[in-house]
């Protein structure tokens, strides 16, 4: 009893003390509020022009589904297809001459730069995506040496095939076999994200997270990865960078979440390396084992692991998701892909060789065309080191962020002609039906110039193999009435908000 009384007396004192403290703090702080407001971080350049005003109060969202659609509208209607968002200190361009100038002609004047590496530094460390200069040159040399080898391409082909045959097709078949209609609805985006996560982990580290196994939940690693990617992208979009820096210093809100997600990723990435070391790496084919023969620094290896996951996971899933959305809306293209496959591969449903895939020109054209309209990386930014002038006459002050915008570029008539908004794989084919690539600065979906994507061939192989295997076996229909355009959620890679719900049926006349 005595103890209870003492405790309640103590709690009352504590309560009184806190009330006093709160009132005292409020009384002291109130007169200082105007001063505190004046110290709040402001955008780099305080600007009231119509574009900046529309950006800051987000009124663009009344007319456009996505920020990238608003930018496209502005870029289409501006001279030289270049705009300036002053409050972000960002010049955005959809002009191929400007893109070539940034990515090739004056490459040294347009690195990723310190502001970018600060934004993504916690997540990506010193990985290839986040560095310039010697560190980038070293990683690029190593990665391109390995990724250029025929042996690694065959290894990738083997993994992709295996994942399709042993997991993807059985999963879709089991959905198709469900009797009730509602059981046949599947979120294809989620399936592709699991597929590409398994594939890139097996390819890069020789380890299998089995995300596509129906009974298993998405791995902790993948979930933390999604969150870190989303929150890091939000850092890049803010007009008030000081806010996230303060939140990070005080470990508050989204920055606290980001820190937690990154911690999980780092622990798991180090575990991947530890396991690889334990299993022995000198005789293995995966990318990490190849890197481990040359690099001994644990943190560096961890950054390599994370960068390759980012490179190969969401991009491929995003490319597949928009391809299947477009195909569902264009049955004529789908039929043409099947006809070509029957002609080139006959009745054989198995993907037999890397070489055979190269003969499927229409399929390649469909994949390119879908990423022209829906590039997995919708925009990409660099920083201008010294004052410069872009070929269209835009003046750049040192320190300006310069962004090229593949999403907008795919919608510009001057680049692709009056039918630019149509999904037409034929635009990529010569008269004899052979695929003909375009100038990469008109189509910087894989970037272009010195920092062009190193996994391009592997990514195309993955996209084509999945498309071919699924289209020949299944009929895939959108489960909801298609909205005329896609809606994206914020992130480093284009992701559909709401996923891609589809209905799956086995095709009636499956080839023997
Ligand atoms: C459809 C799929 C893909 C697309 C659209 C794509 C696109 C891109 C883009 C736009 C960049 C430049 C990014 C930047 O400036 O930081 C890039 C860089 C890179 N990509 Fe990909 N990528 C894809 C798949 C892959 C895959 C599967 C791999 C690995 C197996 C990969 C490896 C890389 C690497 C290592 C770089 C860094 C190149 C450098 O900085 O020198 N990518 N990719």
Coordinates of C-alpha atoms and ligand atoms in Angstrom, one line a residue:
X1 CA 0.0 0.0 0.0
X2 CA 2.8 2.4 1.0
X3 CA 4.7 1.6 -2.1
X4 CA 1.5 2.3 -4.2
X5 CA 1.1 5.7 -2.5
X6 CA 4.7 6.6 -3.1
X7 CA 4.4 5.6 -6.7
X8 CA 1.3 7.7 -7.3
X9 CA 2.9 10.7 -5.5
X10 CA 6.0 10.3 -7.7
X11 CA 3.8 10.1 -10.9
X12 CA 1.9 13.3 -9.9
X13 CA 5.2 15.2 -9.4
X14 CA 6.4 14.0 -12.7
X15 CA 3.2 15.1 -14.4
X16 CA 3.4 18.5 -12.8
X17 CA 7.0 18.8 -13.8
X18 CA 6.2 18.1 -17.5
X19 CA 3.2 20.5 -17.5
X20 CA 5.4 23.2 -16.1
X21 CA 8.1 22.4 -18.7
X22 CA 5.7 22.4 -21.6
X23 CA 4.1 25.8 -20.6
X24 CA 7.6 27.3 -20.0
X25 CA 8.8 26.1 -23.4
X26 CA 5.7 27.5 -25.2
X27 CA 6.0 30.9 -23.5
X28 CA 9.6 31.1 -24.4
X29 CA 9.2 29.9 -28.0
X30 CA 6.0 31.8 -29.0
X31 CA 7.7 35.2 -29.4
X32 CA 10.5 33.6 -31.3
X33 CA 8.2 32.0 -33.9
X34 CA 8.5 34.7 -36.6
X35 CA 12.3 34.4 -36.3
X36 CA 12.1 30.6 -36.6
X37 CA 9.9 30.9 -39.7
X38 CA 12.3 33.3 -41.3
X39 CA 15.1 30.7 -40.7
X40 CA 13.1 27.9 -42.4
X41 CA 14.8 26.5 -45.5
X42 CA 13.7 28.0 -48.7
X43 CA 14.0 26.7 -52.2
X44 CA 17.3 27.4 -53.9
X45 CA 15.8 30.3 -55.8
X46 CA 12.6 31.8 -54.5
X47 CA 10.6 32.1 -57.7
X48 CA 7.0 33.0 -58.4
X49 CA 7.0 32.2 -62.1
X50 CA 3.9 30.2 -63.2
X51 CA 5.8 26.9 -63.6
X52 CA 7.5 27.2 -60.2
X53 CA 4.2 28.2 -58.6
X54 CA 2.4 25.3 -60.2
X55 CA 5.2 22.9 -59.0
X56 CA 5.1 24.2 -55.4
X57 CA 1.4 24.1 -54.9
X58 CA 1.1 20.9 -57.0
X59 CA -1.8 22.4 -59.0
X60 CA -0.5 20.4 -62.0
X61 CA -2.1 17.4 -60.5
X62 CA -5.6 18.8 -61.3
X63 CA -4.9 18.3 -65.0
X64 CA -2.3 15.6 -65.2
X65 CA -2.1 12.1 -63.6
X66 CA 1.7 12.2 -63.2
X67 CA 4.4 14.8 -62.8
X68 CA 6.1 13.3 -65.9
X69 CA 3.0 14.1 -68.0
X70 CA 3.0 17.7 -66.8
X71 CA 6.7 18.0 -67.7
X72 CA 6.0 16.4 -71.1
X73 CA 3.3 19.0 -71.7
X74 CA 5.7 21.8 -70.8
X75 CA 8.6 20.4 -72.8
X76 CA 6.5 19.9 -75.9
X77 CA 5.4 23.5 -75.8
X78 CA 8.7 25.1 -75.0
X79 CA 11.2 26.4 -77.7
X80 CA 14.1 23.9 -78.0
X81 CA 12.1 21.4 -75.8
X82 CA 13.9 22.6 -72.7
X83 CA 12.4 24.1 -69.5
X84 CA 13.7 25.5 -66.2
X85 CA 12.2 24.7 -62.8
X86 CA 13.9 27.5 -60.9
X87 CA 12.8 26.4 -57.4
X88 CA 14.6 23.1 -58.0
X89 CA 17.6 24.7 -59.7
X90 CA 16.8 22.2 -62.5
X91 CA 17.0 22.5 -66.3
X92 CA 15.0 19.8 -67.9
X93 CA 15.5 18.9 -71.6
X94 CA 13.9 16.6 -74.2
X95 CA 16.2 17.7 -77.0
X96 CA 18.4 14.9 -78.5
X97 CA 21.2 17.4 -79.3
X98 CA 21.3 18.6 -75.7
X99 CA 21.3 14.9 -74.5
X100 CA 24.3 14.1 -76.8
X101 CA 26.1 17.2 -75.5
X102 CA 25.6 16.2 -71.9
X103 CA 26.3 12.5 -72.2
X104 CA 29.1 12.5 -74.8
X105 CA 30.5 15.8 -76.1
X106 CA 30.9 17.5 -72.7
X107 CA 30.7 14.4 -70.5
X108 CA 33.3 15.7 -68.1
X109 CA 31.3 18.8 -67.4
X110 CA 28.1 16.8 -66.5
X111 CA 28.9 14.3 -63.8
X112 CA 26.4 12.9 -61.3
X113 CA 27.9 15.4 -58.9
X114 CA 28.0 15.8 -55.2
X115 CA 24.3 16.8 -54.6
X116 CA 23.2 13.5 -56.2
X117 CA 25.8 11.3 -54.4
X118 CA 24.6 13.0 -51.1
X119 CA 21.0 12.1 -51.8
X120 CA 21.7 8.5 -52.7
X121 CA 24.9 8.1 -50.7
X122 CA 23.3 6.5 -47.6
X123 CA 21.6 3.9 -49.8
X124 CA 24.1 3.2 -52.6
X125 CA 27.4 4.1 -50.9
X126 CA 30.2 4.1 -53.4
X127 CA 28.4 1.8 -55.8
X128 CA 28.7 2.5 -59.6
X129 CA 25.5 4.5 -59.8
X130 CA 26.6 7.0 -57.2
X131 CA 30.2 7.8 -58.1
X132 CA 32.2 9.8 -60.7
X133 CA 35.8 10.0 -61.7
X134 CA 38.3 7.2 -60.9
X135 CA 36.0 5.2 -58.7
X136 CA 33.4 5.0 -61.5
X137 CA 36.1 4.2 -64.2
X138 CA 37.4 1.3 -62.1
X139 CA 33.9 -0.2 -61.5
X140 CA 32.9 0.3 -65.1
X141 CA 36.0 -1.4 -66.4
X142 CA 35.5 -4.4 -64.1
X143 CA 31.7 -4.6 -64.8
X144 CA 32.0 -4.2 -68.5
X145 CA 34.8 -6.7 -68.7
X146 CA 32.6 -9.3 -67.0
X147 CA 29.3 -8.4 -68.5
X148 CA 30.8 -8.4 -72.0
X149 CA 31.9 -12.1 -71.8
X150 CA 29.9 -14.6 -73.7
X151 CA 30.1 -17.0 -70.7
X152 CA 28.1 -14.5 -68.5
X153 CA 25.5 -14.1 -71.2
X154 CA 25.0 -17.8 -71.4
X155 CA 24.9 -18.0 -67.6
X156 CA 22.2 -15.2 -67.6
X157 CA 20.2 -17.1 -70.4
X158 CA 20.3 -20.3 -68.3
X159 CA 19.0 -18.5 -65.1
X160 CA 16.3 -16.6 -66.9
X161 CA 15.1 -19.8 -68.6
X162 CA 15.1 -21.7 -65.4
X163 CA 13.2 -19.1 -63.5
X164 CA 10.6 -19.0 -66.3
X165 CA 10.2 -22.7 -66.7
X166 CA 10.3 -23.7 -63.0
X167 CA 8.5 -20.9 -61.4
X168 CA 6.9 -18.3 -63.6
X169 CA 4.9 -20.7 -65.9
X170 CA 3.8 -23.0 -63.0
X171 CA 2.6 -19.9 -61.0
X172 CA 0.6 -18.6 -63.9
X173 CA -0.8 -22.0 -64.8
X174 CA -2.0 -22.5 -61.2
X175 CA -3.8 -19.1 -61.4
X176 CA -5.3 -20.0 -64.8
X177 CA -6.5 -23.3 -63.4
X178 CA -8.5 -21.7 -60.6
X179 CA -12.2 -22.3 -61.3
X180 CA -13.6 -19.1 -59.9
X181 CA -13.0 -15.9 -62.0
X182 CA -11.9 -13.8 -59.0
X183 CA -9.2 -16.4 -58.2
X184 CA -7.8 -15.9 -61.7
X185 CA -6.9 -12.2 -61.0
X186 CA -3.2 -11.7 -60.6
X187 CA -1.1 -8.6 -60.1
X188 CA 1.4 -9.0 -62.9
X189 CA 3.6 -6.2 -61.7
X190 CA 4.1 -7.9 -58.4
X191 CA 4.9 -11.2 -60.2
X192 CA 7.4 -9.4 -62.4
X193 CA 9.1 -7.7 -59.4
X194 CA 9.5 -11.1 -57.7
X195 CA 10.7 -12.7 -60.9
X196 CA 13.3 -10.0 -61.6
X197 CA 14.5 -10.0 -57.9
X198 CA 15.1 -13.8 -58.0
X199 CA 16.8 -13.5 -61.4
X200 CA 19.1 -10.6 -60.5
X201 CA 20.1 -12.2 -57.2
X202 CA 20.9 -15.6 -58.8
X203 CA 22.8 -13.8 -61.6
X204 CA 24.7 -11.3 -59.4
X205 CA 25.3 -13.4 -56.3
X206 CA 24.6 -17.0 -57.1
X207 CA 21.9 -17.0 -54.3
X208 CA 18.2 -17.7 -54.7
X209 CA 15.7 -15.7 -52.6
X210 CA 12.8 -17.7 -54.0
X211 CA 10.5 -14.7 -54.1
X212 CA 8.4 -16.2 -56.9
X213 CA 7.5 -19.3 -54.8
X214 CA 3.8 -18.8 -54.3
X215 CA 3.8 -19.7 -50.6
X216 CA 6.6 -17.4 -49.6
X217 CA 6.2 -13.8 -48.7
X218 CA 8.3 -11.1 -50.4
X219 CA 11.7 -11.2 -48.8
X220 CA 12.6 -8.7 -46.0
X221 CA 15.4 -7.6 -48.3
X222 CA 13.1 -6.8 -51.2
X223 CA 10.7 -4.9 -49.0
X224 CA 13.4 -2.8 -47.4
X225 CA 14.8 -2.2 -50.9
X226 CA 11.5 -0.8 -52.1
X227 CA 11.2 1.5 -49.2
X228 CA 14.8 2.8 -49.5
X229 CA 14.3 3.4 -53.2
X230 CA 11.0 5.3 -52.7
X231 CA 12.3 7.5 -49.8
X232 CA 15.6 8.2 -51.5
X233 CA 13.6 9.4 -54.6
X234 CA 11.5 11.7 -52.4
X235 CA 14.7 13.3 -51.2
X236 CA 15.6 14.2 -54.8
X237 CA 12.1 15.7 -55.5
X238 CA 12.0 18.2 -52.7
X239 CA 12.5 21.9 -53.2
X240 CA 13.7 22.1 -49.5
X241 CA 16.7 19.7 -49.2
X242 CA 17.5 21.2 -45.8
X243 CA 14.3 19.6 -44.5
X244 CA 15.5 16.0 -45.1
X245 CA 18.9 16.8 -43.9
X246 CA 17.5 18.1 -40.6
X247 CA 15.2 15.1 -40.3
X248 CA 18.2 12.8 -40.9
X249 CA 20.3 14.6 -38.3
X250 CA 17.4 14.3 -35.8
X251 CA 16.5 10.8 -37.0
X252 CA 12.8 11.7 -37.5
X253 CA 9.9 10.6 -39.7
X254 CA 10.7 9.4 -43.2
X255 CA 14.5 9.7 -42.6
X256 CA 14.1 7.4 -39.6
X257 CA 12.3 4.9 -41.8
X258 CA 15.0 5.2 -44.5
X259 CA 17.8 4.6 -42.0
X260 CA 16.0 1.5 -40.7
X261 CA 15.5 0.1 -44.3
X262 CA 19.1 0.9 -45.2
X263 CA 20.3 -0.9 -42.1
X264 CA 18.4 -4.1 -43.1
X265 CA 19.8 -3.9 -46.6
X266 CA 23.4 -3.4 -45.4
X267 CA 23.1 -6.3 -43.0
X268 CA 21.7 -8.6 -45.7
X269 CA 24.1 -7.5 -48.4
X270 CA 27.0 -8.3 -46.0
X271 CA 25.4 -11.7 -45.3
X272 CA 25.3 -12.4 -49.0
X273 CA 29.0 -11.7 -49.2
X274 CA 29.8 -13.8 -46.2
X275 CA 27.9 -16.7 -47.6
X276 CA 29.6 -16.4 -50.9
X277 CA 33.0 -16.4 -49.2
X278 CA 32.0 -19.5 -47.2
X279 CA 30.8 -21.3 -50.3
X280 CA 33.9 -20.4 -52.2
X281 CA 33.9 -18.0 -55.1
X282 CA 36.8 -18.8 -57.3
X283 CA 34.9 -21.4 -59.3
X284 CA 31.5 -19.7 -59.6
X285 CA 30.0 -17.8 -62.5
X286 CA 28.0 -15.1 -60.7
X287 CA 29.0 -11.5 -60.9
X288 CA 29.9 -11.1 -57.2
X289 CA 32.2 -14.1 -57.3
X290 CA 34.0 -12.6 -60.3
X291 CA 34.3 -9.2 -58.4
X292 CA 35.5 -11.0 -55.3
X293 CA 38.5 -12.3 -57.1
X294 CA 39.7 -8.7 -57.5
X295 CA 38.3 -6.7 -54.6
X296 CA 38.8 -7.5 -50.9
X297 CA 37.1 -4.5 -49.4
X298 CA 33.9 -5.7 -47.7
X299 CA 32.1 -2.3 -47.8
X300 CA 33.0 -1.8 -51.4
X301 CA 31.6 -5.2 -52.3
X302 CA 28.4 -4.4 -50.3
X303 CA 28.0 -1.3 -52.4
X304 CA 28.5 -3.3 -55.6
X305 CA 25.8 -5.8 -54.5
X306 CA 23.3 -3.1 -53.8
X307 CA 23.9 -1.2 -57.1
X308 CA 23.5 -4.3 -59.2
X309 CA 20.2 -5.1 -57.4
X310 CA 18.9 -1.6 -58.1
X311 CA 20.1 -1.8 -61.7
X312 CA 18.6 -5.1 -62.6
X313 CA 15.5 -5.5 -60.5
X314 CA 13.0 -2.7 -60.8
X315 CA 14.0 -1.7 -64.3
X316 CA 13.3 -5.1 -65.8
X317 CA 10.0 -5.4 -63.8
X318 CA 8.9 -2.0 -64.9
X319 CA 9.8 -2.7 -68.6
X320 CA 7.8 -6.0 -68.4
X321 CA 4.8 -4.4 -66.7
X322 CA 4.3 -1.7 -69.3
X323 CA 4.9 -4.1 -72.2
X324 CA 2.1 -6.4 -71.0
X325 CA -0.2 -3.4 -70.4
X326 CA 0.4 -2.2 -74.0
X327 CA 0.1 -5.8 -75.4
X328 CA -3.3 -6.3 -73.7
X329 CA -4.5 -3.1 -75.4
X330 CA -3.0 -4.1 -78.8
X331 CA -4.0 -7.7 -79.6
X332 CA -2.7 -7.2 -83.2
X333 CA 0.9 -6.8 -81.9
X334 CA 0.5 -9.8 -79.6
X335 CA -0.7 -11.9 -82.5
X336 CA 2.2 -10.8 -84.7
X337 CA 4.7 -11.7 -81.9
X338 CA 3.2 -15.2 -81.8
X339 CA 3.2 -15.5 -85.6
X340 CA 6.9 -14.6 -85.8
X341 CA 7.7 -17.0 -83.0
X342 CA 5.9 -19.9 -84.8
X343 CA 7.7 -19.0 -88.0
X344 CA 11.2 -18.8 -86.4
X345 CA 11.0 -21.4 -83.6
X346 CA 8.3 -23.7 -85.0
X347 CA 6.3 -25.6 -82.4
X348 CA 9.2 -25.7 -79.9
X349 CA 8.0 -23.9 -76.8
X350 CA 11.4 -24.1 -75.0
X351 CA 13.8 -21.2 -75.5
X352 CA 16.7 -23.0 -77.0
X353 CA 19.5 -20.6 -77.5
X354 CA 20.7 -17.1 -77.1
X355 CA 21.3 -16.8 -80.8
X356 CA 17.7 -17.9 -81.8
X357 CA 16.3 -15.0 -79.8
X358 CA 18.2 -12.6 -82.0
X359 CA 16.2 -13.7 -85.0
X360 CA 13.0 -12.5 -83.4
X361 CA 13.0 -9.0 -84.9
X362 CA 9.4 -8.1 -84.4
X363 CA 9.6 -9.1 -80.7
X364 CA 12.7 -6.9 -80.3
X365 CA 10.8 -4.0 -82.0
X366 CA 7.8 -4.4 -79.7
X367 CA 10.1 -4.3 -76.6
X368 CA 11.9 -1.2 -77.8
X369 CA 8.6 0.5 -78.7
X370 CA 7.1 -0.2 -75.4
X371 CA 10.1 1.4 -73.6
X372 CA 10.0 4.3 -75.9
X373 CA 6.6 5.2 -74.5
X374 CA 7.2 3.9 -71.0
X375 CA 10.9 4.0 -70.1
X376 CA 11.6 2.3 -66.8
X377 CA 13.9 5.2 -65.8
X378 CA 11.8 8.2 -66.8
X379 CA 14.4 10.9 -66.2
X380 CA 18.0 11.1 -65.2
X381 CA 19.9 14.0 -63.7
X382 CA 23.5 15.3 -63.9
X383 CA 25.1 18.4 -62.4
X384 CA 26.9 21.1 -64.5
X385 CA 30.4 21.7 -63.1
X386 CA 31.3 24.9 -65.1
X387 CA 29.0 27.5 -66.7
X388 CA 27.9 26.1 -70.1
X389 CA 25.6 26.6 -73.1
X390 CA 23.5 23.7 -74.4
X391 CA 23.2 23.3 -78.2
X392 CA 19.7 24.8 -78.1
X393 CA 21.1 28.0 -76.6
X394 CA 20.0 27.3 -72.9
X395 CA 22.5 28.9 -70.5
X396 CA 23.6 26.9 -67.6
X397 CA 25.2 28.2 -64.5
X398 CA 27.6 26.0 -62.6
X399 CA 25.9 23.9 -60.1
X400 CA 22.6 23.6 -62.1
X401 CA 21.0 20.3 -62.1
X402 CA 20.4 19.2 -65.7
X403 CA 17.9 16.4 -66.4
X404 CA 17.2 14.6 -69.7
X405 CA 13.7 13.1 -69.9
X406 CA 13.3 9.9 -72.0
X407 CA 9.6 9.8 -71.0
X408 CA 8.9 13.2 -72.6
X409 CA 11.2 12.4 -75.5
X410 CA 9.0 9.4 -76.6
X411 CA 6.1 11.8 -76.9
X412 CA 7.7 14.6 -79.0
X413 CA 6.5 14.8 -82.7
X414 CA 9.8 16.4 -83.9
X415 CA 11.6 13.3 -82.7
X416 CA 9.2 10.4 -83.6
X417 CA 6.7 12.0 -86.0
X418 CA 3.0 12.7 -85.8
X419 CA 2.2 9.2 -84.7
X420 CA 4.5 9.4 -81.7
X421 CA 1.8 8.6 -79.2
X422 CA 0.9 5.3 -80.9
X423 CA 2.3 1.9 -80.0
X424 CA 3.8 0.8 -83.4
X425 CA 6.6 -1.7 -83.3
X426 CA 6.8 -1.4 -87.1
X427 CA 8.6 2.0 -86.7
X428 CA 11.7 0.0 -85.7
X429 CA 11.7 -2.4 -88.7
X430 CA 13.3 -1.8 -92.1
X431 CA 11.4 -2.8 -95.2
X432 CA 12.8 -6.4 -95.1
X433 CA 11.5 -6.8 -91.5
X434 CA 14.9 -6.5 -89.9
X435 CA 15.2 -4.5 -86.6
X436 CA 17.0 -1.2 -87.0
X437 CA 18.2 0.6 -83.9
X438 CA 17.8 4.4 -83.5
X439 CA 20.2 7.1 -82.6
X440 CA 20.7 6.4 -78.8
X441 CA 20.5 10.1 -78.0
X442 CA 17.0 10.2 -79.4
X443 CA 16.2 7.1 -77.3
X444 CA 18.2 7.3 -74.1
X445 CA 16.2 4.6 -72.3
X446 CA 19.4 2.8 -71.4
X447 CA 21.2 6.2 -71.2
X448 CA 23.8 6.7 -73.9
X449 CA 27.4 7.9 -74.4
X450 CA 30.0 7.0 -71.8
X451 CA 27.7 5.9 -69.0
X452 CA 25.4 3.7 -71.2
X453 CA 23.7 0.8 -69.3
X454 CA 26.1 -2.1 -68.9
X455 CA 23.3 -4.7 -68.6
X456 CA 21.3 -3.7 -71.7
X457 CA 21.7 -7.0 -73.5
X458 CA 20.9 -9.0 -70.5
X459 CA 17.8 -6.8 -69.8
X460 CA 16.6 -7.2 -73.4
X461 CA 17.1 -11.0 -73.2
X462 CA 15.0 -11.1 -70.0
X463 CA 12.2 -9.0 -71.4
X464 CA 12.0 -10.9 -74.7
X465 CA 12.2 -14.3 -73.0
X466 CA 9.4 -13.6 -70.5
X467 CA 7.2 -12.0 -73.2
X468 CA 7.7 -14.9 -75.6
X469 CA 7.1 -17.6 -73.0
X470 CA 4.0 -16.1 -71.5
X471 CA 2.4 -15.0 -74.8
X472 CA 2.7 -18.5 -76.3
X473 CA 1.1 -20.2 -73.4
X474 CA -1.4 -17.8 -71.9
X475 CA -4.1 -15.3 -72.8
X476 CA -3.6 -12.3 -70.5
X477 CA -6.4 -9.7 -70.2
X478 CA -6.6 -6.6 -68.1
X479 CA -8.9 -7.3 -65.1
X480 CA -10.1 -3.7 -64.9
X481 CA -11.2 -1.3 -67.6
X482 CA -8.0 0.2 -69.0
X483 CA -7.4 3.8 -68.1
X484 CA -6.1 5.6 -71.2
X485 CA -2.8 6.3 -69.5
X486 CA -0.7 4.7 -66.7
X487 CA -0.4 6.2 -63.2
X488 CA 2.9 5.9 -61.4
X489 CA 4.0 6.1 -57.8
X490 CA 7.1 8.1 -56.9
X491 CA 10.3 6.1 -56.9
X492 CA 13.7 5.8 -58.7
X493 CA 12.0 3.5 -61.3
X494 CA 8.6 3.8 -62.9
X495 CA 6.1 1.7 -60.9
X496 CA 2.4 1.5 -61.5
X497 CA 0.3 2.6 -58.5
X498 CA -2.3 -0.1 -58.0
X499 CA -0.2 -2.7 -59.8
X500 CA -1.4 -4.5 -63.0
X501 CA -4.3 -6.8 -62.2
X502 CA -4.9 -9.3 -65.0
X503 CA -7.0 -12.4 -65.8
X504 CA -5.0 -15.4 -67.0
X505 CA -6.2 -18.3 -69.2
X506 CA -4.2 -21.1 -70.7
X507 CA -4.4 -20.7 -74.5
X508 CA -6.7 -23.1 -76.1
X509 CA -4.5 -24.2 -79.0
X510 CA -1.1 -24.4 -77.3
X511 CA 1.6 -25.4 -79.7
X512 CA 2.6 -29.1 -79.3
Ligands
LIG1 C1 15.0 -2.6 -68.9 C2 16.0 -2.7 -68.1 C3 17.1 -1.6 -67.8 C4 17.0 -0.3 -68.2 C5 15.9 0.5 -68.8 C6 18.3 0.3 -67.7 C7 18.6 1.6 -67.8 C8 19.8 2.2 -67.3 C9 20.0 3.6 -67.3 C10 19.1 4.7 -67.8 C11 21.3 3.7 -66.7 C12 21.9 5.1 -66.4 C13 21.6 5.4 -64.9 C14 22.4 6.4 -64.3 O1 22.6 7.5 -64.8 O2 22.7 6.3 -63.1 C15 21.8 2.4 -66.4 C16 23.0 2.2 -65.9 C17 23.5 0.9 -65.6 N1 22.8 -0.3 -65.8 FE1 21.0 -0.5 -66.6 N2 19.1 -0.7 -67.2 C18 18.4 -1.9 -67.2 C19 18.8 -3.1 -66.8 C20 20.0 -3.4 -66.3 C21 20.5 -4.7 -65.8 C22 19.7 -6.0 -65.9 C23 21.8 -4.6 -65.4 C24 22.7 -5.6 -64.8 C25 22.7 -6.8 -65.1 C26 22.1 -3.2 -65.5 C27 23.3 -2.6 -65.2 C28 23.6 -1.3 -65.2 C29 24.9 -0.7 -64.8 C30 26.0 -1.5 -64.1 C31 24.8 0.7 -65.0 C32 25.8 1.8 -64.6 C33 26.6 2.2 -65.8 C34 27.5 3.4 -65.5 O3 27.3 4.2 -64.6 O4 28.6 3.4 -66.1 N3 21.0 -2.5 -66.1 N4 20.9 1.5 -66.8

